[in-house]
GROMACS .gro file of C-alpha atoms in nm:
model
  417
    1MET     CA    1   2.626 -10.756   1.377
    2SER     CA    2   2.545 -10.493   1.115
    3ALA     CA    3   2.622 -10.543   0.747
    4PRO     CA    4   2.876 -10.304   0.592
    5VAL     CA    5   2.741 -10.002   0.404
    6PHE     CA    6   2.878  -9.968   0.050
    7SER     CA    7   2.877  -9.652  -0.163
    8THR     CA    8   2.972  -9.682  -0.531
    9MET     CA    9   3.083  -9.394  -0.751
   10GLY     CA   10   3.166  -9.392  -1.121
   11CYS     CA   11   3.145  -9.662  -1.384
   12ARG     CA   12   2.963  -9.991  -1.431
   13LEU     CA   13   3.286 -10.176  -1.354
   14ASN     CA   14   3.302 -10.012  -1.012
   15ALA     CA   15   2.943 -10.121  -0.946
   16TYR     CA   16   3.041 -10.472  -1.052
   17GLU     CA   17   3.337 -10.474  -0.816
   18THR     CA   18   3.127 -10.343  -0.527
   19GLU     CA   19   2.913 -10.657  -0.560
   20ALA     CA   20   3.232 -10.864  -0.536
   21MET     CA   21   3.348 -10.671  -0.229
   22LYS     CA   22   3.012 -10.729  -0.058
   23GLU     CA   23   3.066 -11.103  -0.094
   24LEU     CA   24   3.428 -11.084   0.025
   25ALA     CA   25   3.330 -10.869   0.325
   26ALA     CA   26   3.045 -11.107   0.416
   27GLU     CA   27   3.273 -11.411   0.392
   28ALA     CA   28   3.529 -11.236   0.615
   29GLY     CA   29   3.262 -11.143   0.872
   30LEU     CA   30   3.331 -10.770   0.846
   31ASP     CA   31   3.098 -10.589   1.080
   32GLY     CA   32   2.984 -10.227   1.105
   33ALA     CA   33   3.199 -10.067   0.834
   34VAL     CA   34   3.138  -9.811   0.561
   35VAL     CA   35   3.313  -9.870   0.226
   36VAL     CA   36   3.341  -9.600  -0.042
   37ASN     CA   37   3.439  -9.725  -0.391
   38THR     CA   38   3.571  -9.411  -0.561
   39CYS     CA   39   3.611  -9.293  -0.920
   40ALA     CA   40   3.906  -9.093  -1.057
   41VAL     CA   41   3.792  -9.014  -1.411
   42THR     CA   42   3.780  -8.636  -1.347
   43ALA     CA   43   3.889  -8.397  -1.074
   44GLU     CA   44   3.517  -8.347  -1.008
   45ALA     CA   45   3.480  -8.722  -0.941
   46VAL     CA   46   3.750  -8.701  -0.673
   47ARG     CA   47   3.582  -8.394  -0.518
   48LYS     CA   48   3.252  -8.584  -0.506
   49ALA     CA   49   3.428  -8.879  -0.341
   50ARG     CA   50   3.557  -8.655  -0.062
   51GLN     CA   51   3.208  -8.505  -0.025
   52GLU     CA   52   3.053  -8.853  -0.002
   53ILE     CA   53   3.308  -8.960   0.261
   54ARG     CA   54   3.227  -8.659   0.480
   55LYS     CA   55   2.853  -8.722   0.444
   56LEU     CA   56   2.884  -9.091   0.534
   57ARG     CA   57   3.102  -9.011   0.834
   58ARG     CA   58   2.828  -8.778   0.965
   59GLU     CA   59   2.566  -9.052   0.910
   60HIS     CA   60   2.782  -9.329   1.063
   61PRO     CA   61   3.001  -9.158   1.327
   62GLN     CA   62   3.109  -9.486   1.494
   63ALA     CA   63   3.172  -9.692   1.179
   64ARG     CA   64   3.511  -9.785   1.041
   65LEU     CA   65   3.534  -9.598   0.711
   66ILE     CA   66   3.730  -9.764   0.429
   67VAL     CA   67   3.810  -9.591   0.097
   68THR     CA   68   3.900  -9.783  -0.218
   69GLY     CA   69   3.862  -9.759  -0.597
   70CYS     CA   70   4.046  -9.564  -0.866
   71ALA     CA   71   4.085  -9.237  -0.674
   72ALA     CA   72   4.222  -9.428  -0.374
   73GLN     CA   73   4.467  -9.599  -0.610
   74THR     CA   74   4.587  -9.283  -0.787
   75GLU     CA   75   4.606  -9.049  -0.487
   76PRO     CA   76   4.595  -9.252  -0.162
   77GLU     CA   77   4.756  -8.968   0.033
   78THR     CA   78   4.455  -8.742  -0.038
   79PHE     CA   79   4.220  -8.980   0.140
   80ALA     CA   80   4.465  -9.093   0.409
   81ALA     CA   81   4.492  -8.728   0.515
   82MET     CA   82   4.115  -8.704   0.574
   83ALA     CA   83   4.022  -8.727   0.943
   84GLU     CA   84   3.705  -8.918   0.847
   85VAL     CA   85   3.898  -9.207   0.685
   86ASP     CA   86   4.025  -9.511   0.875
   87ALA     CA   87   4.180  -9.708   0.587
   88VAL     CA   88   4.270  -9.670   0.219
   89ILE     CA   89   4.299  -9.983   0.005
   90GLY     CA   90   4.398 -10.009  -0.360
   91ASN     CA   91   4.216 -10.158  -0.657
   92THR     CA   92   4.416 -10.482  -0.637
   93GLU     CA   93   4.384 -10.515  -0.260
   94LYS     CA   94   4.006 -10.464  -0.263
   95MET     CA   95   3.964 -10.790  -0.457
   96GLN     CA   96   4.178 -11.001  -0.223
   97PRO     CA   97   3.999 -11.207   0.046
   98GLU     CA   98   4.290 -11.161   0.287
   99THR     CA   99   4.240 -10.781   0.280
  100TRP     CA  100   3.886 -10.819   0.413
  101LYS     CA  101   3.983 -11.089   0.661
  102GLY     CA  102   4.246 -10.850   0.798
  103MET     CA  103   3.987 -10.575   0.827
  104ALA     CA  104   3.742 -10.800   1.005
  105ALA     CA  105   3.984 -10.963   1.250
  106ASP     CA  106   4.134 -10.665   1.426
  107PHE     CA  107   4.100 -10.339   1.244
  108VAL     CA  108   4.425 -10.210   1.092
  109GLY     CA  109   4.625  -9.971   1.304
  110GLU     CA  110   4.761  -9.634   1.196
  111THR     CA  111   5.076  -9.793   1.053
  112GLU     CA  112   4.863  -9.987   0.803
  113LYS     CA  113   4.620  -9.711   0.719
  114VAL     CA  114   4.721  -9.725   0.351
  115LYS     CA  115   4.735 -10.056   0.162
  116VAL     CA  116   4.795  -9.952  -0.199
  117ASP     CA  117   5.055 -10.138  -0.405
  118ASP     CA  118   5.192 -10.061  -0.751
  119ILE     CA  119   4.906 -10.161  -0.979
  120MET     CA  120   5.136 -10.160  -1.284
  121SER     CA  121   5.294 -10.478  -1.146
  122VAL     CA  122   4.963 -10.668  -1.150
  123THR     CA  123   4.954 -10.924  -1.431
  124GLU     CA  124   4.633 -11.117  -1.365
  125THR     CA  125   4.267 -11.029  -1.342
  126ALA     CA  126   4.128 -11.095  -0.996
  127GLY     CA  127   3.904 -11.399  -0.977
  128HIS     CA  128   3.599 -11.208  -0.861
  129LEU     CA  129   3.346 -11.291  -1.131
  130ILE     CA  130   2.998 -11.242  -0.992
  131ASP     CA  131   2.707 -11.457  -1.104
  132GLY     CA  132   2.435 -11.224  -1.213
  133PHE     CA  133   2.534 -10.877  -1.108
  134GLY     CA  134   2.286 -10.633  -1.258
  135THR     CA  135   1.910 -10.642  -1.268
  136ARG     CA  136   1.696 -10.954  -1.273
  137SER     CA  137   1.689 -10.917  -1.652
  138ARG     CA  138   2.047 -10.840  -1.752
  139ALA     CA  139   2.380 -10.966  -1.619
  140TYR     CA  140   2.721 -10.803  -1.654
  141VAL     CA  141   3.036 -11.008  -1.698
  142GLN     CA  142   3.377 -10.844  -1.657
  143VAL     CA  143   3.615 -10.998  -1.909
  144GLN     CA  144   3.899 -10.743  -1.897
  145ASN     CA  145   4.054 -10.485  -1.665
  146GLY     CA  146   4.315 -10.212  -1.704
  147CYS     CA  147   4.444 -10.027  -2.010
  148ASP     CA  148   4.774 -10.022  -2.202
  149HIS     CA  149   4.705  -9.689  -2.373
  150ARG     CA  150   4.798  -9.346  -2.241
  151CYS     CA  151   4.545  -9.094  -2.366
  152THR     CA  152   4.662  -8.752  -2.249
  153PHE     CA  153   4.337  -8.669  -2.064
  154CYS     CA  154   4.299  -8.999  -1.879
  155ILE     CA  155   4.417  -9.106  -1.532
  156ILE     CA  156   4.242  -9.445  -1.543
  157PRO     CA  157   4.545  -9.662  -1.641
  158TYR     CA  158   4.710  -9.543  -1.319
  159GLY     CA  159   4.403  -9.652  -1.123
  160ARG     CA  160   4.341  -9.979  -1.306
  161GLY     CA  161   4.687 -10.088  -1.420
  162ASN     CA  162   4.780 -10.246  -1.751
  163SER     CA  163   4.537 -10.456  -1.952
  164ARG     CA  164   4.455 -10.803  -1.815
  165SER     CA  165   4.212 -11.050  -1.970
  166VAL     CA  166   3.990 -11.320  -1.820
  167PRO     CA  167   4.049 -11.647  -2.012
  168ALA     CA  168   3.772 -11.740  -2.256
  169GLY     CA  169   3.694 -12.069  -2.084
  170VAL     CA  170   3.629 -11.893  -1.753
  171VAL     CA  171   3.400 -11.641  -1.927
  172VAL     CA  172   3.203 -11.911  -2.109
  173ASP     CA  173   3.155 -12.114  -1.789
  174GLN     CA  174   3.021 -11.811  -1.606
  175ILE     CA  175   2.779 -11.719  -1.884
  176LYS     CA  176   2.653 -12.078  -1.889
  177ARG     CA  177   2.574 -12.046  -1.518
  178LEU     CA  178   2.394 -11.716  -1.577
  179VAL     CA  179   2.180 -11.865  -1.854
  180ASP     CA  180   2.100 -12.164  -1.633
  181ARG     CA  181   1.977 -11.914  -1.372
  182GLY     CA  182   1.736 -11.760  -1.623
  183TYR     CA  183   1.920 -11.458  -1.763
  184ASN     CA  184   1.823 -11.372  -2.119
  185GLU     CA  185   2.090 -11.107  -2.176
  186VAL     CA  186   2.458 -11.077  -2.085
  187VAL     CA  187   2.677 -10.768  -2.129
  188LEU     CA  188   3.055 -10.802  -2.165
  189THR     CA  189   3.235 -10.524  -1.976
  190GLY     CA  190   3.592 -10.402  -1.929
  191VAL     CA  191   3.806 -10.090  -1.910
  192ASP     CA  192   3.944 -10.133  -2.265
  193LEU     CA  193   3.732 -10.417  -2.398
  194THR     CA  194   3.884 -10.440  -2.746
  195SER     CA  195   4.226 -10.513  -2.596
  196TRP     CA  196   4.088 -10.842  -2.457
  197GLY     CA  197   4.315 -11.137  -2.531
  198ALA     CA  198   4.642 -10.953  -2.602
  199ASP     CA  199   4.795 -11.094  -2.282
  200LEU     CA  200   4.660 -11.449  -2.325
  201PRO     CA  201   4.830 -11.744  -2.500
  202ALA     CA  202   4.786 -11.724  -2.881
  203THR     CA  203   4.664 -11.362  -2.837
  204PRO     CA  204   4.296 -11.413  -2.930
  205ARG     CA  205   4.083 -11.106  -3.012
  206LEU     CA  206   3.749 -10.985  -2.878
  207GLY     CA  207   3.573 -11.122  -3.186
  208ASP     CA  208   3.707 -11.470  -3.105
  209LEU     CA  209   3.563 -11.445  -2.754
  210VAL     CA  210   3.223 -11.328  -2.881
  211ARG     CA  211   3.206 -11.611  -3.136
  212ARG     CA  212   3.306 -11.866  -2.875
  213ILE     CA  213   3.038 -11.749  -2.631
  214LEU     CA  214   2.764 -11.760  -2.894
  215LYS     CA  215   2.874 -12.105  -3.015
  216LEU     CA  216   2.921 -12.268  -2.674
  217VAL     CA  217   2.620 -12.109  -2.501
  218PRO     CA  218   2.344 -12.168  -2.760
  219ASP     CA  219   2.068 -12.093  -2.508
  220LEU     CA  220   2.193 -11.736  -2.449
  221ALA     CA  221   1.923 -11.518  -2.609
  222ARG     CA  222   2.111 -11.188  -2.627
  223LEU     CA  223   2.472 -11.077  -2.597
  224ARG     CA  224   2.580 -10.714  -2.572
  225ILE     CA  225   2.922 -10.551  -2.588
  226SER     CA  226   2.983 -10.240  -2.376
  227SER     CA  227   3.215  -9.956  -2.483
  228ILE     CA  228   3.471 -10.041  -2.753
  229ASP     CA  229   3.757  -9.866  -2.930
  230SER     CA  230   3.646  -9.887  -3.292
  231ILE     CA  231   4.001  -9.879  -3.432
  232GLU     CA  232   4.065 -10.213  -3.254
  233ALA     CA  233   3.756 -10.393  -3.390
  234ASP     CA  234   3.891 -10.716  -3.539
  235PRO     CA  235   3.767 -10.908  -3.849
  236ALA     CA  236   3.603 -11.183  -3.640
  237LEU     CA  237   3.403 -10.921  -3.449
  238MET     CA  238   3.288 -10.756  -3.773
  239GLU     CA  239   3.188 -11.094  -3.917
  240THR     CA  240   2.988 -11.172  -3.604
  241ILE     CA  241   2.811 -10.835  -3.627
  242ALA     CA  242   2.710 -10.932  -3.981
  243THR     CA  243   2.600 -11.290  -3.917
  244GLU     CA  244   2.484 -11.335  -3.556
  245PRO     CA  245   2.140 -11.193  -3.466
  246ARG     CA  246   2.195 -11.276  -3.097
  247LEU     CA  247   2.468 -11.009  -3.084
  248MET     CA  248   2.269 -10.691  -3.023
  249PRO     CA  249   2.294 -10.411  -3.287
  250HIS     CA  250   2.415 -10.144  -3.045
  251LEU     CA  251   2.777 -10.039  -2.996
  252HIS     CA  252   2.906  -9.766  -2.764
  253LEU     CA  253   3.217  -9.612  -2.919
  254SER     CA  254   3.506  -9.439  -2.746
  255LEU     CA  255   3.546  -9.156  -3.001
  256GLN     CA  256   3.623  -8.854  -2.775
  257ALA     CA  257   3.656  -8.598  -3.059
  258GLY     CA  258   3.597  -8.544  -3.430
  259ASP     CA  259   3.896  -8.325  -3.516
  260ASP     CA  260   4.223  -8.484  -3.626
  261MET     CA  261   4.452  -8.238  -3.444
  262ILE     CA  262   4.260  -8.277  -3.119
  263LEU     CA  263   4.262  -8.657  -3.158
  264LYS     CA  264   4.642  -8.645  -3.198
  265ARG     CA  265   4.678  -8.422  -2.892
  266MET     CA  266   4.457  -8.666  -2.702
  267LYS     CA  267   4.696  -8.942  -2.819
  268ARG     CA  268   4.406  -9.137  -2.963
  269ARG     CA  269   4.490  -9.405  -3.220
  270HIS     CA  270   4.222  -9.317  -3.475
  271LEU     CA  271   4.145  -9.019  -3.696
  272ARG     CA  272   3.810  -8.870  -3.790
  273ASP     CA  273   3.786  -9.068  -4.116
  274ASP     CA  274   3.858  -9.394  -3.930
  275ALA     CA  275   3.556  -9.339  -3.706
  276ILE     CA  276   3.328  -9.258  -3.999
  277ALA     CA  277   3.454  -9.558  -4.198
  278PHE     CA  278   3.392  -9.794  -3.903
  279CYS     CA  279   3.037  -9.668  -3.851
  280GLU     CA  280   2.957  -9.698  -4.221
  281GLU     CA  281   3.100 -10.050  -4.241
  282ALA     CA  282   2.927 -10.182  -3.927
  283ARG     CA  283   2.596 -10.035  -4.046
  284ARG     CA  284   2.648 -10.189  -4.391
  285LEU     CA  285   2.696 -10.527  -4.223
  286ARG     CA  286   2.403 -10.468  -3.985
  287PRO     CA  287   2.157 -10.206  -4.118
  288ASP     CA  288   1.974 -10.173  -3.783
  289MET     CA  289   2.297 -10.090  -3.594
  290THR     CA  290   2.286  -9.791  -3.358
  291TYR     CA  291   2.577  -9.616  -3.190
  292GLY     CA  292   2.644  -9.451  -2.861
  293ALA     CA  293   2.962  -9.248  -2.818
  294ASP     CA  294   3.175  -9.062  -2.566
  295ILE     CA  295   3.273  -8.709  -2.677
  296ILE     CA  296   3.472  -8.453  -2.481
  297ALA     CA  297   3.382  -8.085  -2.523
  298GLY     CA  298   3.650  -7.819  -2.481
  299PHE     CA  299   3.967  -8.030  -2.479
  300PRO     CA  300   4.276  -7.806  -2.434
  301THR     CA  301   4.364  -7.603  -2.749
  302GLU     CA  302   4.023  -7.681  -2.908
  303THR     CA  303   3.922  -7.391  -3.133
  304GLU     CA  304   3.567  -7.324  -3.250
  305ALA     CA  305   3.650  -7.480  -3.588
  306MET     CA  306   3.790  -7.791  -3.420
  307PHE     CA  307   3.478  -7.818  -3.206
  308GLU     CA  308   3.259  -7.790  -3.518
  309ASN     CA  309   3.435  -8.103  -3.649
  310SER     CA  310   3.329  -8.291  -3.334
  311LEU     CA  311   2.976  -8.156  -3.364
  312LYS     CA  312   2.955  -8.266  -3.730
  313LEU     CA  313   3.081  -8.612  -3.635
  314VAL     CA  314   2.744  -8.679  -3.465
  315ALA     CA  315   2.570  -8.670  -3.804
  316ASP     CA  316   2.863  -8.804  -4.009
  317CYS     CA  317   2.881  -9.121  -3.796
  318GLY     CA  318   2.505  -9.138  -3.734
  319LEU     CA  319   2.550  -9.138  -3.355
  320THR     CA  320   2.237  -9.173  -3.139
  321TRP     CA  321   2.320  -9.207  -2.770
  322LEU     CA  322   2.580  -8.944  -2.672
  323HIS     CA  323   2.774  -8.927  -2.347
  324VAL     CA  324   2.907  -8.570  -2.345
  325PHE     CA  325   3.191  -8.479  -2.108
  326PRO     CA  326   3.282  -8.113  -2.053
  327TYR     CA  327   3.661  -8.125  -2.027
  328SER     CA  328   3.807  -8.069  -1.681
  329PRO     CA  329   4.183  -8.095  -1.618
  330ARG     CA  330   4.290  -8.407  -1.433
  331PRO     CA  331   4.605  -8.342  -1.226
  332GLY     CA  332   4.884  -8.578  -1.328
  333THR     CA  333   4.780  -8.601  -1.694
  334PRO     CA  334   4.960  -8.435  -1.989
  335ALA     CA  335   4.640  -8.257  -2.100
  336ALA     CA  336   4.624  -8.071  -1.768
  337ARG     CA  337   4.948  -7.894  -1.868
  338MET     CA  338   4.819  -7.789  -2.212
  339PRO     CA  339   4.662  -7.445  -2.283
  340GLN     CA  340   4.308  -7.465  -2.144
  341VAL     CA  341   3.981  -7.356  -2.308
  342ASP     CA  342   3.769  -7.096  -2.129
  343GLY     CA  343   3.518  -7.263  -1.895
  344ARG     CA  344   3.220  -7.076  -2.041
  345ALA     CA  345   3.311  -7.195  -2.391
  346ILE     CA  346   3.341  -7.553  -2.265
  347LYS     CA  347   2.996  -7.537  -2.107
  348GLN     CA  348   2.842  -7.386  -2.421
  349ARG     CA  349   3.003  -7.648  -2.649
  350ALA     CA  350   2.886  -7.931  -2.423
  351GLY     CA  351   2.534  -7.790  -2.445
  352ARG     CA  352   2.547  -7.783  -2.825
  353LEU     CA  353   2.668  -8.144  -2.834
  354ARG     CA  354   2.390  -8.253  -2.598
  355ALA     CA  355   2.132  -8.074  -2.815
  356ALA     CA  356   2.265  -8.256  -3.123
  357GLY     CA  357   2.241  -8.583  -2.933
  358ALA     CA  358   1.883  -8.511  -2.825
  359ALA     CA  359   1.787  -8.444  -3.188
  360GLN     CA  360   1.945  -8.776  -3.292
  361VAL     CA  361   1.751  -8.961  -3.020
  362ALA     CA  362   1.423  -8.798  -3.130
  363ALA     CA  363   1.491  -8.895  -3.491
  364HIS     CA  364   1.571  -9.254  -3.391
  365LEU     CA  365   1.256  -9.286  -3.182
  366ALA     CA  366   1.038  -9.138  -3.457
  367GLY     CA  367   1.180  -9.393  -3.702
  368GLN     CA  368   1.067  -9.686  -3.486
  369GLN     CA  369   0.693  -9.615  -3.510
  370GLY     CA  370   0.510  -9.914  -3.654
  371ARG     CA  371   0.811 -10.144  -3.622
  372VAL     CA  372   0.807 -10.474  -3.436
  373HIS     CA  373   1.072 -10.503  -3.165
  374HIS     CA  374   1.178 -10.766  -2.915
  375MET     CA  375   1.208 -10.592  -2.578
  376LEU     CA  376   1.393 -10.725  -2.275
  377MET     CA  377   1.177 -10.622  -1.979
  378GLU     CA  378   1.376 -10.444  -1.706
  379ASN     CA  379   1.067 -10.392  -1.492
  380PRO     CA  380   0.696 -10.468  -1.550
  381HIS     CA  381   0.640 -10.145  -1.746
  382MET     CA  382   0.976 -10.077  -1.917
  383GLY     CA  383   1.184 -10.280  -2.157
  384ARG     CA  384   1.463 -10.209  -2.405
  385THR     CA  385   1.481 -10.277  -2.776
  386GLU     CA  386   1.772 -10.451  -2.942
  387GLN     CA  387   1.920 -10.102  -3.001
  388PHE     CA  388   1.881 -10.018  -2.628
  389ALA     CA  389   1.595  -9.770  -2.662
  390GLU     CA  390   1.356  -9.764  -2.366
  391VAL     CA  391   0.999  -9.878  -2.431
  392ARG     CA  392   0.709  -9.802  -2.199
  393PHE     CA  393   0.423 -10.050  -2.163
  394ALA     CA  394   0.082  -9.960  -2.016
  395ALA     CA  395   0.010 -10.323  -1.932
  396ALA     CA  396   0.245 -10.508  -1.699
  397GLN     CA  397   0.488 -10.756  -1.861
  398PRO     CA  398   0.697 -11.034  -1.702
  399GLU     CA  399   1.027 -10.892  -1.577
  400GLY     CA  400   1.334 -11.046  -1.737
  401GLU     CA  401   1.142 -11.188  -2.033
  402ILE     CA  402   1.178 -11.088  -2.399
  403VAL     CA  403   0.847 -10.947  -2.519
  404THR     CA  404   0.756 -10.891  -2.885
  405ALA     CA  405   0.540 -10.585  -2.961
  406THR     CA  406   0.475 -10.314  -3.218
  407ILE     CA  407   0.590  -9.960  -3.141
  408THR     CA  408   0.290  -9.725  -3.141
  409GLY     CA  409   0.462  -9.393  -3.067
  410HIS     CA  410   0.712  -9.208  -2.847
  411ASP     CA  411   0.727  -8.916  -2.603
  412GLY     CA  412   1.070  -8.782  -2.700
  413GLN     CA  413   1.244  -8.993  -2.437
  414GLN     CA  414   1.090  -9.339  -2.459
  415LEU     CA  415   0.910  -9.549  -2.716
  416VAL     CA  416   0.555  -9.662  -2.641
  417ALA     CA  417   0.424 -10.011  -2.713
   0.00000   0.00000   0.00000
């Protein structure tokens, strides 16, 4: 027997689901297979998936090669047509024990090469919560999947389906188990996290879930929220930001642009002033709050003046940790049919955004000198502050513990303690 080989591409959620698939494959007794969990966020992500499949086939010529994930869901025919691929399974099917039992028993014949159902018909979140996925210091808990919005650049709803929430009681029970196992920090994850609860009885909001976790799991030292849509931040969430020190002062915002016309063409639900107002309010409630943000450079029809509005948003919102995406057209999305920006201009604008982000990081790090922070140690020589900045330690520290120390300097990338 040889354990299956898994390759994960794309987001944290995919990595989370790979851990679930490993357990399902092990329980089913799947032997000698290669599983590629793909990403569909850009056309480049799909190209890399095909490249990875070809590479793994060369490395494992006798293995059964299974492709799943968002790209498999959105364009199964692309992967089914590859000679290297034995089976294509969708995002719903990959979380079903019977899928893996079928694979293990007697490998699917040609007639069943593709098992990809209509993900828009899925109404529940798969029960595949994993105790303690992540490092030994930080655990990730998926509380939501799918998205009800239709941003013009995004294919993800067609890979993930509509929004589904994990009930609060299930989330709380899992976090209790994680804390009992020694985890000091838990991160809530999802595709569209701020839509959590809309499909549950009484339609609770994300803030209600956060408050419930902190109240019912008093021994949880630190709680983090992954990427949120700031326009959907509810009053309970804002109150918790203001009053609960165990909720970490770091929010990653799905902003995408800083120009109102581009935001409308993206079909976003906020305008530039909404983003600025949210950042000012959250920082008023929590003065040590830091922000990460996703910003797309060179969205179709973006002029130089429109781009300047996105560039200025970095300072106007006080953003620190930028994820910059040079726009690339995603077949099947409305934005792919809009007038495109020249590729050289896109690359140059992305570079200017990254430079602005690097300057913001340097300013943030410089401002921490002499301050006392509580670092969660990810390995013996590196921990992260409450605001998620990396801190390097010369002397070894206990992994997974929260260590208090004074910041003595920085090297432009990391703080030093």
